[in-house]
Amino acid sequence: MQPSDAALAARAHAGADALALALRGRTIAVLTGAGISTESGIPDYRGPGTTARARNPIRFAEYAASESGRARYWARAMVGWPRFCAAEPNAGHHALAQLQRRGCTGAPITQNVDALHQAAGSTDVIELHGTLHRVRCLDCGALESRHDVQARLVAHNPALEHARRFDPEAREVRPDGDVELPARLLADFVVAACLRCGGTLKPDVVFFGESVPAEVVADAYARVEAAEALLVVGSSLAVFSGYRFVRRAHELGRTVAIVNLGPGRGDAYASVRVDAPAGAVLTALAERL
Ligand SMILES: [Zn+2]
C-alpha cells in the first residue's frame, strides 16, 4: 500500500529534523540522482515500481559502429526532446539552489543529464554523466547546443515531426525512455551531421560502456573530500559512478545522509536515512539549516 500524502509529509518533516541535526554547522557536499527529478516528470528507472533501467539503452560501441543504431537513437531523441526540455525544476532543485546561495551546501554533483539544477539557479554543478542539452562531434570534438541539432533533425524529418505532434504512438516516446518508436515511424530517418566536419554527432552524455571522464571524477572527489558531510538525494547508488563518492566519504569518517525513496546501496554508510519525496524533505531542510 502507498503511504498517504499526510503520512509522507509527516515523514518528510521528521526526516528534515534528523537531517538538520546531523548536518547543521557542517560543510556539506551534495550528490543527486534521478530521484530528485521524478517530481519534474522525468522518470527514474531505478525508483520504486521499476526493477531495471530503460529496456534497451544503446551502448556506446553500438552507437559508434552502427548507422541504424544511431538513426534509432536520434529518431527517439528527436520525438522525446520537446517534452524532456520542457521539464521544470521542482521544489527539491529550488531548495538545493537556495541552500547553495546561502552557503549552507556546496554545488550539486549530479548523475542527472537534465540540467534542472542549473535551471533552478545552482551554479558550478558537476554533471557526472554529462548533459543532454549539449551535443559533441565524435570526429572533431566540436560542441553544439541540442536545440540547434533539434532544429536540423526536424528540418530533415518533417514526417516524423508531424507524427510527434499528432500520432499517439509517437507521443509515448521520451529521449531517455524505454519506449521504442514503431518501425513505420523510423523508416528513412535522416540524422544530423557535424556542421564543422560532417562527422558523427553524439549527445554529450556518458553512455553505457563509457566511463565518466577522469577530470570530472577528480573534481567530484575533491568536493566530497573537502566537505564535512555528504548529502545524497534521489539516488539508490546502483551505479558505481555515484556510489564511489559515498564510500569515500565514509572512509574519511564524514557524515553521510541519504534522502531517497526506497532502499539503496549506500544505506549501510548513512548515519541518517530519509525515505520520503525529495521535494518535501529538502524544502523542510532549507527551513532548518
Ligand atoms: Zn565534427
PDB file of C-alpha atoms and ligand atoms in Angstrom:
ATOM      1  CA  MET A   1       0.000   0.000   0.000  1.00  0.00           C
ATOM      2  CA  GLN A   2       1.237   3.510  -0.834  1.00  0.00           C
ATOM      3  CA  PRO A   3       1.539   5.826   2.176  1.00  0.00           C
ATOM      4  CA  SER A   4      -0.946   8.728   2.216  1.00  0.00           C
ATOM      5  CA  ASP A   5       0.118  12.291   1.418  1.00  0.00           C
ATOM      6  CA  ALA A   6      -0.241  13.233   5.067  1.00  0.00           C
ATOM      7  CA  ALA A   7       1.952  10.317   6.126  1.00  0.00           C
ATOM      8  CA  LEU A   8       4.584  11.292   3.561  1.00  0.00           C
ATOM      9  CA  ALA A   9       4.513  14.934   4.699  1.00  0.00           C
ATOM     10  CA  ALA A  10       4.962  13.870   8.310  1.00  0.00           C
ATOM     11  CA  ARG A  11       7.821  11.610   7.294  1.00  0.00           C
ATOM     12  CA  ALA A  12       9.421  14.441   5.315  1.00  0.00           C
ATOM     13  CA  HIS A  13       9.329  16.804   8.292  1.00  0.00           C
ATOM     14  CA  ALA A  14      10.654  14.221  10.730  1.00  0.00           C
ATOM     15  CA  GLY A  15      13.356  13.385   8.207  1.00  0.00           C
ATOM     16  CA  ALA A  16      14.307  17.028   7.789  1.00  0.00           C
ATOM     17  CA  ASP A  17      14.631  17.342  11.581  1.00  0.00           C
ATOM     18  CA  ALA A  18      17.037  14.404  11.651  1.00  0.00           C
ATOM     19  CA  LEU A  19      18.992  15.742   8.672  1.00  0.00           C
ATOM     20  CA  ALA A  20      19.291  19.203  10.204  1.00  0.00           C
ATOM     21  CA  LEU A  21      20.596  17.703  13.427  1.00  0.00           C
ATOM     22  CA  ALA A  22      23.275  15.738  11.559  1.00  0.00           C
ATOM     23  CA  LEU A  23      24.238  18.456   9.071  1.00  0.00           C
ATOM     24  CA  ARG A  24      23.864  21.813  10.816  1.00  0.00           C
ATOM     25  CA  GLY A  25      27.138  23.740  11.143  1.00  0.00           C
ATOM     26  CA  ARG A  26      28.998  21.379   8.820  1.00  0.00           C
ATOM     27  CA  THR A  27      30.264  21.994   5.294  1.00  0.00           C
ATOM     28  CA  ILE A  28      28.093  19.847   3.061  1.00  0.00           C
ATOM     29  CA  ALA A  29      28.745  18.292  -0.357  1.00  0.00           C
ATOM     30  CA  VAL A  30      25.650  17.247  -2.326  1.00  0.00           C
ATOM     31  CA  LEU A  31      25.230  14.283  -4.675  1.00  0.00           C
ATOM     32  CA  THR A  32      21.980  13.925  -6.599  1.00  0.00           C
ATOM     33  CA  GLY A  33      20.421  11.286  -8.816  1.00  0.00           C
ATOM     34  CA  ALA A  34      17.315  10.659 -10.881  1.00  0.00           C
ATOM     35  CA  GLY A  35      15.042  10.632  -7.826  1.00  0.00           C
ATOM     36  CA  ILE A  36      15.301  14.400  -7.464  1.00  0.00           C
ATOM     37  CA  SER A  37      13.895  14.874 -10.976  1.00  0.00           C
ATOM     38  CA  THR A  38      10.966  12.448 -10.853  1.00  0.00           C
ATOM     39  CA  GLU A  39       8.795  15.218  -9.353  1.00  0.00           C
ATOM     40  CA  SER A  40       9.583  17.178 -12.532  1.00  0.00           C
ATOM     41  CA  GLY A  41       8.143  14.355 -14.619  1.00  0.00           C
ATOM     42  CA  ILE A  42      11.419  12.762 -15.652  1.00  0.00           C
ATOM     43  CA  PRO A  43      11.279   9.016 -14.976  1.00  0.00           C
ATOM     44  CA  ASP A  44      13.684   7.229 -12.655  1.00  0.00           C
ATOM     45  CA  TYR A  45      14.322   3.752 -13.978  1.00  0.00           C
ATOM     46  CA  ARG A  46      15.639   2.566 -10.640  1.00  0.00           C
ATOM     47  CA  GLY A  47      12.996   4.040  -8.410  1.00  0.00           C
ATOM     48  CA  PRO A  48      10.137   2.262  -6.648  1.00  0.00           C
ATOM     49  CA  GLY A  49       7.916   0.416  -9.081  1.00  0.00           C
ATOM     50  CA  THR A  50      10.675  -0.270 -11.565  1.00  0.00           C
ATOM     51  CA  THR A  51      13.228  -3.009 -11.384  1.00  0.00           C
ATOM     52  CA  ALA A  52      15.503  -2.180 -14.256  1.00  0.00           C
ATOM     53  CA  ARG A  53      16.764   0.598 -16.425  1.00  0.00           C
ATOM     54  CA  ALA A  54      15.348   1.507 -19.766  1.00  0.00           C
ATOM     55  CA  ARG A  55      14.751  -1.707 -21.647  1.00  0.00           C
ATOM     56  CA  ASN A  56      17.159  -1.164 -24.499  1.00  0.00           C
ATOM     57  CA  PRO A  57      19.688   1.538 -23.621  1.00  0.00           C
ATOM     58  CA  ILE A  58      22.088   1.886 -26.504  1.00  0.00           C
ATOM     59  CA  ARG A  59      25.679   1.013 -25.625  1.00  0.00           C
ATOM     60  CA  PHE A  60      28.468   3.244 -26.831  1.00  0.00           C
ATOM     61  CA  ALA A  61      30.049   0.553 -29.017  1.00  0.00           C
ATOM     62  CA  GLU A  62      26.785   0.019 -30.865  1.00  0.00           C
ATOM     63  CA  TYR A  63      26.213   3.742 -31.228  1.00  0.00           C
ATOM     64  CA  ALA A  64      29.681   4.326 -32.674  1.00  0.00           C
ATOM     65  CA  ALA A  65      29.575   1.324 -35.021  1.00  0.00           C
ATOM     66  CA  SER A  66      26.007   1.186 -36.243  1.00  0.00           C
ATOM     67  CA  GLU A  67      24.384   3.711 -38.546  1.00  0.00           C
ATOM     68  CA  SER A  68      20.976   2.168 -37.949  1.00  0.00           C
ATOM     69  CA  GLY A  69      21.601   2.239 -34.184  1.00  0.00           C
ATOM     70  CA  ARG A  70      22.329   5.954 -34.376  1.00  0.00           C
ATOM     71  CA  ALA A  71      19.264   6.573 -36.515  1.00  0.00           C
ATOM     72  CA  ARG A  72      17.106   4.731 -33.975  1.00  0.00           C
ATOM     73  CA  TYR A  73      18.642   6.716 -31.128  1.00  0.00           C
ATOM     74  CA  TRP A  74      18.171  10.129 -32.770  1.00  0.00           C
ATOM     75  CA  ALA A  75      14.664   9.420 -34.014  1.00  0.00           C
ATOM     76  CA  ARG A  76      13.578   8.656 -30.462  1.00  0.00           C
ATOM     77  CA  ALA A  77      15.599  11.598 -29.134  1.00  0.00           C
ATOM     78  CA  MET A  78      14.005  13.976 -31.625  1.00  0.00           C
ATOM     79  CA  VAL A  79      10.500  12.883 -30.702  1.00  0.00           C
ATOM     80  CA  GLY A  80      11.092  12.992 -26.947  1.00  0.00           C
ATOM     81  CA  TRP A  81      13.107  16.200 -26.773  1.00  0.00           C
ATOM     82  CA  PRO A  82      10.360  18.862 -26.657  1.00  0.00           C
ATOM     83  CA  ARG A  83       8.783  17.226 -23.633  1.00  0.00           C
ATOM     84  CA  PHE A  84      12.107  16.458 -21.948  1.00  0.00           C
ATOM     85  CA  CYS A  85      13.369  20.005 -22.227  1.00  0.00           C
ATOM     86  CA  ALA A  86      10.034  21.434 -21.130  1.00  0.00           C
ATOM     87  CA  ALA A  87      10.511  19.805 -17.695  1.00  0.00           C
ATOM     88  CA  GLU A  88      10.922  22.388 -14.959  1.00  0.00           C
ATOM     89  CA  PRO A  89      12.878  22.269 -11.720  1.00  0.00           C
ATOM     90  CA  ASN A  90      10.823  21.224  -8.702  1.00  0.00           C
ATOM     91  CA  ALA A  91      10.878  22.123  -5.008  1.00  0.00           C
ATOM     92  CA  GLY A  92      13.900  19.878  -4.406  1.00  0.00           C
ATOM     93  CA  HIS A  93      16.030  21.603  -7.051  1.00  0.00           C
ATOM     94  CA  HIS A  94      14.935  25.011  -5.762  1.00  0.00           C
ATOM     95  CA  ALA A  95      15.729  24.119  -2.150  1.00  0.00           C
ATOM     96  CA  LEU A  96      19.239  22.948  -3.084  1.00  0.00           C
ATOM     97  CA  ALA A  97      19.839  26.123  -5.118  1.00  0.00           C
ATOM     98  CA  GLN A  98      18.733  28.194  -2.154  1.00  0.00           C
ATOM     99  CA  LEU A  99      20.977  26.244   0.246  1.00  0.00           C
ATOM    100  CA  GLN A 100      23.924  26.768  -2.102  1.00  0.00           C
ATOM    101  CA  ARG A 101      23.211  30.515  -2.410  1.00  0.00           C
ATOM    102  CA  ARG A 102      23.123  30.835   1.383  1.00  0.00           C
ATOM    103  CA  GLY A 103      26.428  28.995   1.679  1.00  0.00           C
ATOM    104  CA  CYS A 104      24.888  26.055   3.549  1.00  0.00           C
ATOM    105  CA  THR A 105      25.849  23.457   0.936  1.00  0.00           C
ATOM    106  CA  GLY A 106      28.260  23.143  -1.954  1.00  0.00           C
ATOM    107  CA  ALA A 107      27.262  22.987  -5.614  1.00  0.00           C
ATOM    108  CA  PRO A 108      25.500  19.763  -6.568  1.00  0.00           C
ATOM    109  CA  ILE A 109      27.370  16.830  -8.040  1.00  0.00           C
ATOM    110  CA  THR A 110      24.697  15.159 -10.157  1.00  0.00           C
ATOM    111  CA  GLN A 111      24.155  11.945 -12.060  1.00  0.00           C
ATOM    112  CA  ASN A 112      21.334  13.630 -13.987  1.00  0.00           C
ATOM    113  CA  VAL A 113      21.586  14.876 -17.549  1.00  0.00           C
ATOM    114  CA  ASP A 114      18.547  17.185 -17.421  1.00  0.00           C
ATOM    115  CA  ALA A 115      20.239  20.456 -16.302  1.00  0.00           C
ATOM    116  CA  LEU A 116      17.395  21.111 -13.842  1.00  0.00           C
ATOM    117  CA  HIS A 117      19.800  22.137 -11.059  1.00  0.00           C
ATOM    118  CA  GLN A 118      21.095  24.952 -13.258  1.00  0.00           C
ATOM    119  CA  ALA A 119      17.530  25.879 -14.235  1.00  0.00           C
ATOM    120  CA  ALA A 120      16.778  26.288 -10.521  1.00  0.00           C
ATOM    121  CA  GLY A 121      19.800  28.559 -10.067  1.00  0.00           C
ATOM    122  CA  SER A 122      22.527  26.199  -8.868  1.00  0.00           C
ATOM    123  CA  THR A 123      25.970  27.155 -10.185  1.00  0.00           C
ATOM    124  CA  ASP A 124      29.189  25.141 -10.680  1.00  0.00           C
ATOM    125  CA  VAL A 125      27.207  21.913 -10.994  1.00  0.00           C
ATOM    126  CA  ILE A 126      29.322  18.825 -11.723  1.00  0.00           C
ATOM    127  CA  GLU A 127      27.456  16.667 -14.256  1.00  0.00           C
ATOM    128  CA  LEU A 128      28.935  13.196 -13.809  1.00  0.00           C
ATOM    129  CA  HIS A 129      27.085  11.792 -16.809  1.00  0.00           C
ATOM    130  CA  GLY A 130      27.190  14.925 -18.955  1.00  0.00           C
ATOM    131  CA  THR A 131      24.136  16.727 -20.272  1.00  0.00           C
ATOM    132  CA  LEU A 132      21.523  16.049 -22.923  1.00  0.00           C
ATOM    133  CA  HIS A 133      21.470  19.782 -23.641  1.00  0.00           C
ATOM    134  CA  ARG A 134      24.804  19.591 -25.490  1.00  0.00           C
ATOM    135  CA  VAL A 135      25.979  17.537 -28.467  1.00  0.00           C
ATOM    136  CA  ARG A 136      29.550  16.580 -29.304  1.00  0.00           C
ATOM    137  CA  CYS A 137      31.142  15.530 -32.581  1.00  0.00           C
ATOM    138  CA  LEU A 138      32.899  12.180 -32.211  1.00  0.00           C
ATOM    139  CA  ASP A 139      35.234  13.079 -35.081  1.00  0.00           C
ATOM    140  CA  CYS A 140      36.381  16.672 -34.439  1.00  0.00           C
ATOM    141  CA  GLY A 141      35.168  17.332 -30.874  1.00  0.00           C
ATOM    142  CA  ALA A 142      33.010  20.329 -31.842  1.00  0.00           C
ATOM    143  CA  LEU A 143      30.244  21.132 -29.360  1.00  0.00           C
ATOM    144  CA  GLU A 144      26.796  22.267 -30.310  1.00  0.00           C
ATOM    145  CA  SER A 145      23.590  23.077 -28.490  1.00  0.00           C
ATOM    146  CA  ARG A 146      20.991  20.307 -28.545  1.00  0.00           C
ATOM    147  CA  HIS A 147      18.398  22.895 -29.541  1.00  0.00           C
ATOM    148  CA  ASP A 148      20.281  23.654 -32.751  1.00  0.00           C
ATOM    149  CA  VAL A 149      20.640  19.953 -33.564  1.00  0.00           C
ATOM    150  CA  GLN A 150      16.911  19.528 -32.904  1.00  0.00           C
ATOM    151  CA  ALA A 151      16.117  22.202 -35.482  1.00  0.00           C
ATOM    152  CA  ARG A 152      18.140  20.315 -38.109  1.00  0.00           C
ATOM    153  CA  LEU A 153      16.568  16.971 -37.188  1.00  0.00           C
ATOM    154  CA  VAL A 154      13.100  18.463 -37.572  1.00  0.00           C
ATOM    155  CA  ALA A 155      14.060  20.003 -40.924  1.00  0.00           C
ATOM    156  CA  HIS A 156      15.467  16.660 -42.152  1.00  0.00           C
ATOM    157  CA  ASN A 157      12.485  14.625 -40.925  1.00  0.00           C
ATOM    158  CA  PRO A 158       9.223  16.524 -41.417  1.00  0.00           C
ATOM    159  CA  ALA A 159       7.095  13.351 -41.471  1.00  0.00           C
ATOM    160  CA  LEU A 160       8.397  12.272 -38.068  1.00  0.00           C
ATOM    161  CA  GLU A 161       7.872  15.765 -36.688  1.00  0.00           C
ATOM    162  CA  HIS A 162       4.268  15.568 -37.867  1.00  0.00           C
ATOM    163  CA  ALA A 163       3.922  12.186 -36.146  1.00  0.00           C
ATOM    164  CA  ARG A 164       5.425  13.623 -32.958  1.00  0.00           C
ATOM    165  CA  ARG A 165       2.667  16.168 -32.812  1.00  0.00           C
ATOM    166  CA  PHE A 166      -0.277  14.063 -33.871  1.00  0.00           C
ATOM    167  CA  ASP A 167       0.476  10.316 -33.661  1.00  0.00           C
ATOM    168  CA  PRO A 168      -0.409   8.761 -30.280  1.00  0.00           C
ATOM    169  CA  GLU A 169       2.293   6.101 -30.624  1.00  0.00           C
ATOM    170  CA  ALA A 170       4.978   8.754 -31.043  1.00  0.00           C
ATOM    171  CA  ARG A 171       3.724  10.732 -28.055  1.00  0.00           C
ATOM    172  CA  GLU A 172       4.730   7.966 -25.645  1.00  0.00           C
ATOM    173  CA  VAL A 173       8.403   8.309 -26.507  1.00  0.00           C
ATOM    174  CA  ARG A 174      10.992  10.038 -24.332  1.00  0.00           C
ATOM    175  CA  PRO A 175      14.610  10.631 -25.294  1.00  0.00           C
ATOM    176  CA  ASP A 176      15.878   8.737 -22.247  1.00  0.00           C
ATOM    177  CA  GLY A 177      12.928   6.364 -22.074  1.00  0.00           C
ATOM    178  CA  ASP A 178      12.266   2.777 -22.872  1.00  0.00           C
ATOM    179  CA  VAL A 179       9.516   3.286 -25.413  1.00  0.00           C
ATOM    180  CA  GLU A 180      10.723   2.431 -28.885  1.00  0.00           C
ATOM    181  CA  LEU A 181       9.383   4.144 -31.956  1.00  0.00           C
ATOM    182  CA  PRO A 182       7.339   1.874 -34.212  1.00  0.00           C
ATOM    183  CA  ALA A 183       9.294   0.843 -37.302  1.00  0.00           C
ATOM    184  CA  ARG A 184       6.847   2.641 -39.607  1.00  0.00           C
ATOM    185  CA  LEU A 185       7.840   5.973 -37.985  1.00  0.00           C
ATOM    186  CA  LEU A 186      11.545   5.169 -38.068  1.00  0.00           C
ATOM    187  CA  ALA A 187      11.787   4.464 -41.800  1.00  0.00           C
ATOM    188  CA  ASP A 188      14.112   6.769 -43.751  1.00  0.00           C
ATOM    189  CA  PHE A 189      15.155   8.769 -40.693  1.00  0.00           C
ATOM    190  CA  VAL A 190      17.969  11.222 -41.500  1.00  0.00           C
ATOM    191  CA  VAL A 191      20.438  12.006 -38.687  1.00  0.00           C
ATOM    192  CA  ALA A 192      22.108  15.396 -38.290  1.00  0.00           C
ATOM    193  CA  ALA A 193      25.829  15.654 -39.030  1.00  0.00           C
ATOM    194  CA  CYS A 194      28.515  17.878 -37.514  1.00  0.00           C
ATOM    195  CA  LEU A 195      28.364  21.353 -39.074  1.00  0.00           C
ATOM    196  CA  ARG A 196      32.139  21.721 -38.949  1.00  0.00           C
ATOM    197  CA  CYS A 197      33.367  18.390 -40.339  1.00  0.00           C
ATOM    198  CA  GLY A 198      30.298  16.412 -41.384  1.00  0.00           C
ATOM    199  CA  GLY A 199      31.173  13.833 -38.733  1.00  0.00           C
ATOM    200  CA  THR A 200      29.103  11.799 -36.263  1.00  0.00           C
ATOM    201  CA  LEU A 201      27.281  13.655 -33.502  1.00  0.00           C
ATOM    202  CA  LYS A 202      26.542  12.184 -30.103  1.00  0.00           C
ATOM    203  CA  PRO A 203      24.723  13.723 -27.155  1.00  0.00           C
ATOM    204  CA  ASP A 204      27.325  14.844 -24.624  1.00  0.00           C
ATOM    205  CA  VAL A 205      26.314  12.220 -22.091  1.00  0.00           C
ATOM    206  CA  VAL A 206      28.040   9.110 -20.781  1.00  0.00           C
ATOM    207  CA  PHE A 207      26.516   6.080 -22.495  1.00  0.00           C
ATOM    208  CA  PHE A 208      26.557   2.537 -21.175  1.00  0.00           C
ATOM    209  CA  GLY A 209      30.006   1.183 -21.958  1.00  0.00           C
ATOM    210  CA  GLU A 210      31.668   4.575 -21.444  1.00  0.00           C
ATOM    211  CA  SER A 211      33.387   5.966 -18.339  1.00  0.00           C
ATOM    212  CA  VAL A 212      32.887   9.262 -16.580  1.00  0.00           C
ATOM    213  CA  PRO A 213      35.831  11.471 -17.701  1.00  0.00           C
ATOM    214  CA  ALA A 214      38.716  11.278 -15.202  1.00  0.00           C
ATOM    215  CA  GLU A 215      38.857  15.047 -14.618  1.00  0.00           C
ATOM    216  CA  VAL A 216      35.155  15.115 -13.755  1.00  0.00           C
ATOM    217  CA  VAL A 217      35.646  12.277 -11.249  1.00  0.00           C
ATOM    218  CA  ALA A 218      38.640  14.087  -9.720  1.00  0.00           C
ATOM    219  CA  ASP A 219      36.634  17.321  -9.316  1.00  0.00           C
ATOM    220  CA  ALA A 220      33.813  15.444  -7.630  1.00  0.00           C
ATOM    221  CA  TYR A 221      36.176  13.598  -5.249  1.00  0.00           C
ATOM    222  CA  ALA A 222      37.776  16.935  -4.331  1.00  0.00           C
ATOM    223  CA  ARG A 223      34.377  18.379  -3.430  1.00  0.00           C
ATOM    224  CA  VAL A 224      33.395  15.368  -1.349  1.00  0.00           C
ATOM    225  CA  GLU A 225      36.754  15.250   0.452  1.00  0.00           C
ATOM    226  CA  ALA A 226      36.728  18.975   1.244  1.00  0.00           C
ATOM    227  CA  ALA A 227      33.336  18.789   2.948  1.00  0.00           C
ATOM    228  CA  GLU A 228      32.484  17.511   6.418  1.00  0.00           C
ATOM    229  CA  ALA A 229      29.313  15.803   5.288  1.00  0.00           C
ATOM    230  CA  LEU A 230      27.794  14.300   2.158  1.00  0.00           C
ATOM    231  CA  LEU A 231      24.077  14.674   1.447  1.00  0.00           C
ATOM    232  CA  VAL A 232      22.830  12.172  -1.166  1.00  0.00           C
ATOM    233  CA  VAL A 233      19.452  12.932  -2.755  1.00  0.00           C
ATOM    234  CA  GLY A 234      17.397  10.725  -5.041  1.00  0.00           C
ATOM    235  CA  SER A 235      19.905   8.032  -5.861  1.00  0.00           C
ATOM    236  CA  SER A 236      19.862   4.361  -4.997  1.00  0.00           C
ATOM    237  CA  LEU A 237      23.601   4.462  -5.864  1.00  0.00           C
ATOM    238  CA  ALA A 238      23.164   1.407  -8.041  1.00  0.00           C
ATOM    239  CA  VAL A 239      25.787   2.644 -10.458  1.00  0.00           C
ATOM    240  CA  PHE A 240      29.394   2.915  -9.384  1.00  0.00           C
ATOM    241  CA  SER A 241      29.737   6.466 -10.735  1.00  0.00           C
ATOM    242  CA  GLY A 242      27.868   7.768  -7.687  1.00  0.00           C
ATOM    243  CA  TYR A 243      28.455   5.002  -5.157  1.00  0.00           C
ATOM    244  CA  ARG A 244      32.219   5.565  -5.017  1.00  0.00           C
ATOM    245  CA  PHE A 245      31.747   9.054  -3.527  1.00  0.00           C
ATOM    246  CA  VAL A 246      29.634   7.736  -0.701  1.00  0.00           C
ATOM    247  CA  ARG A 247      32.209   5.057   0.002  1.00  0.00           C
ATOM    248  CA  ARG A 248      34.995   7.657   0.040  1.00  0.00           C
ATOM    249  CA  ALA A 249      33.081   9.977   2.381  1.00  0.00           C
ATOM    250  CA  HIS A 250      32.508   7.051   4.712  1.00  0.00           C
ATOM    251  CA  GLU A 251      36.184   6.014   4.589  1.00  0.00           C
ATOM    252  CA  LEU A 252      37.142   9.560   5.592  1.00  0.00           C
ATOM    253  CA  GLY A 253      34.747   9.487   8.536  1.00  0.00           C
ATOM    254  CA  ARG A 254      32.391  12.071   7.034  1.00  0.00           C
ATOM    255  CA  THR A 255      28.724  12.190   7.916  1.00  0.00           C
ATOM    256  CA  VAL A 256      26.656  10.585   5.150  1.00  0.00           C
ATOM    257  CA  ALA A 257      22.951  11.446   4.897  1.00  0.00           C
ATOM    258  CA  ILE A 258      20.651   9.935   2.286  1.00  0.00           C
ATOM    259  CA  VAL A 259      17.240  11.113   1.060  1.00  0.00           C
ATOM    260  CA  ASN A 260      15.742   8.531  -1.268  1.00  0.00           C
ATOM    261  CA  LEU A 261      12.504   6.694  -1.886  1.00  0.00           C
ATOM    262  CA  GLY A 262      13.241   3.046  -1.247  1.00  0.00           C
ATOM    263  CA  PRO A 263      16.439   1.271  -0.219  1.00  0.00           C
ATOM    264  CA  GLY A 264      19.834   1.828  -1.799  1.00  0.00           C
ATOM    265  CA  ARG A 265      23.375   0.523  -1.938  1.00  0.00           C
ATOM    266  CA  GLY A 266      24.771   3.313   0.285  1.00  0.00           C
ATOM    267  CA  ASP A 267      22.344   2.789   3.165  1.00  0.00           C
ATOM    268  CA  ALA A 268      24.885   0.984   5.339  1.00  0.00           C
ATOM    269  CA  TYR A 269      27.122   4.072   5.247  1.00  0.00           C
ATOM    270  CA  ALA A 270      24.416   6.554   6.168  1.00  0.00           C
ATOM    271  CA  SER A 271      24.028   7.986   9.645  1.00  0.00           C
ATOM    272  CA  VAL A 272      20.697   9.480   8.591  1.00  0.00           C
ATOM    273  CA  ARG A 273      18.376   7.972   6.021  1.00  0.00           C
ATOM    274  CA  VAL A 274      15.104   9.572   4.956  1.00  0.00           C
ATOM    275  CA  ASP A 275      12.656   7.548   2.870  1.00  0.00           C
ATOM    276  CA  ALA A 276      10.397  10.356   1.584  1.00  0.00           C
ATOM    277  CA  PRO A 277       9.988  12.501  -1.544  1.00  0.00           C
ATOM    278  CA  ALA A 278      12.974  14.785  -2.090  1.00  0.00           C
ATOM    279  CA  GLY A 279      10.983  17.953  -2.764  1.00  0.00           C
ATOM    280  CA  ALA A 280       9.232  17.988   0.595  1.00  0.00           C
ATOM    281  CA  VAL A 281      12.303  16.871   2.558  1.00  0.00           C
ATOM    282  CA  LEU A 282      14.671  19.442   1.028  1.00  0.00           C
ATOM    283  CA  THR A 283      12.166  22.276   1.362  1.00  0.00           C
ATOM    284  CA  ALA A 284      11.812  21.445   5.063  1.00  0.00           C
ATOM    285  CA  LEU A 285      15.587  21.072   5.385  1.00  0.00           C
ATOM    286  CA  ALA A 286      16.184  24.504   3.826  1.00  0.00           C
ATOM    287  CA  GLU A 287      13.937  25.988   6.555  1.00  0.00           C
ATOM    288  CA  ARG A 288      16.044  24.309   9.232  1.00  0.00           C
ATOM    289  CA  LEU A 289      19.633  24.991   8.105  1.00  0.00           C
TER     290      LEU A 289
HETATM  291 ZN    ZN B   1      32.943  17.420 -36.381  1.00  0.00          ZN
END
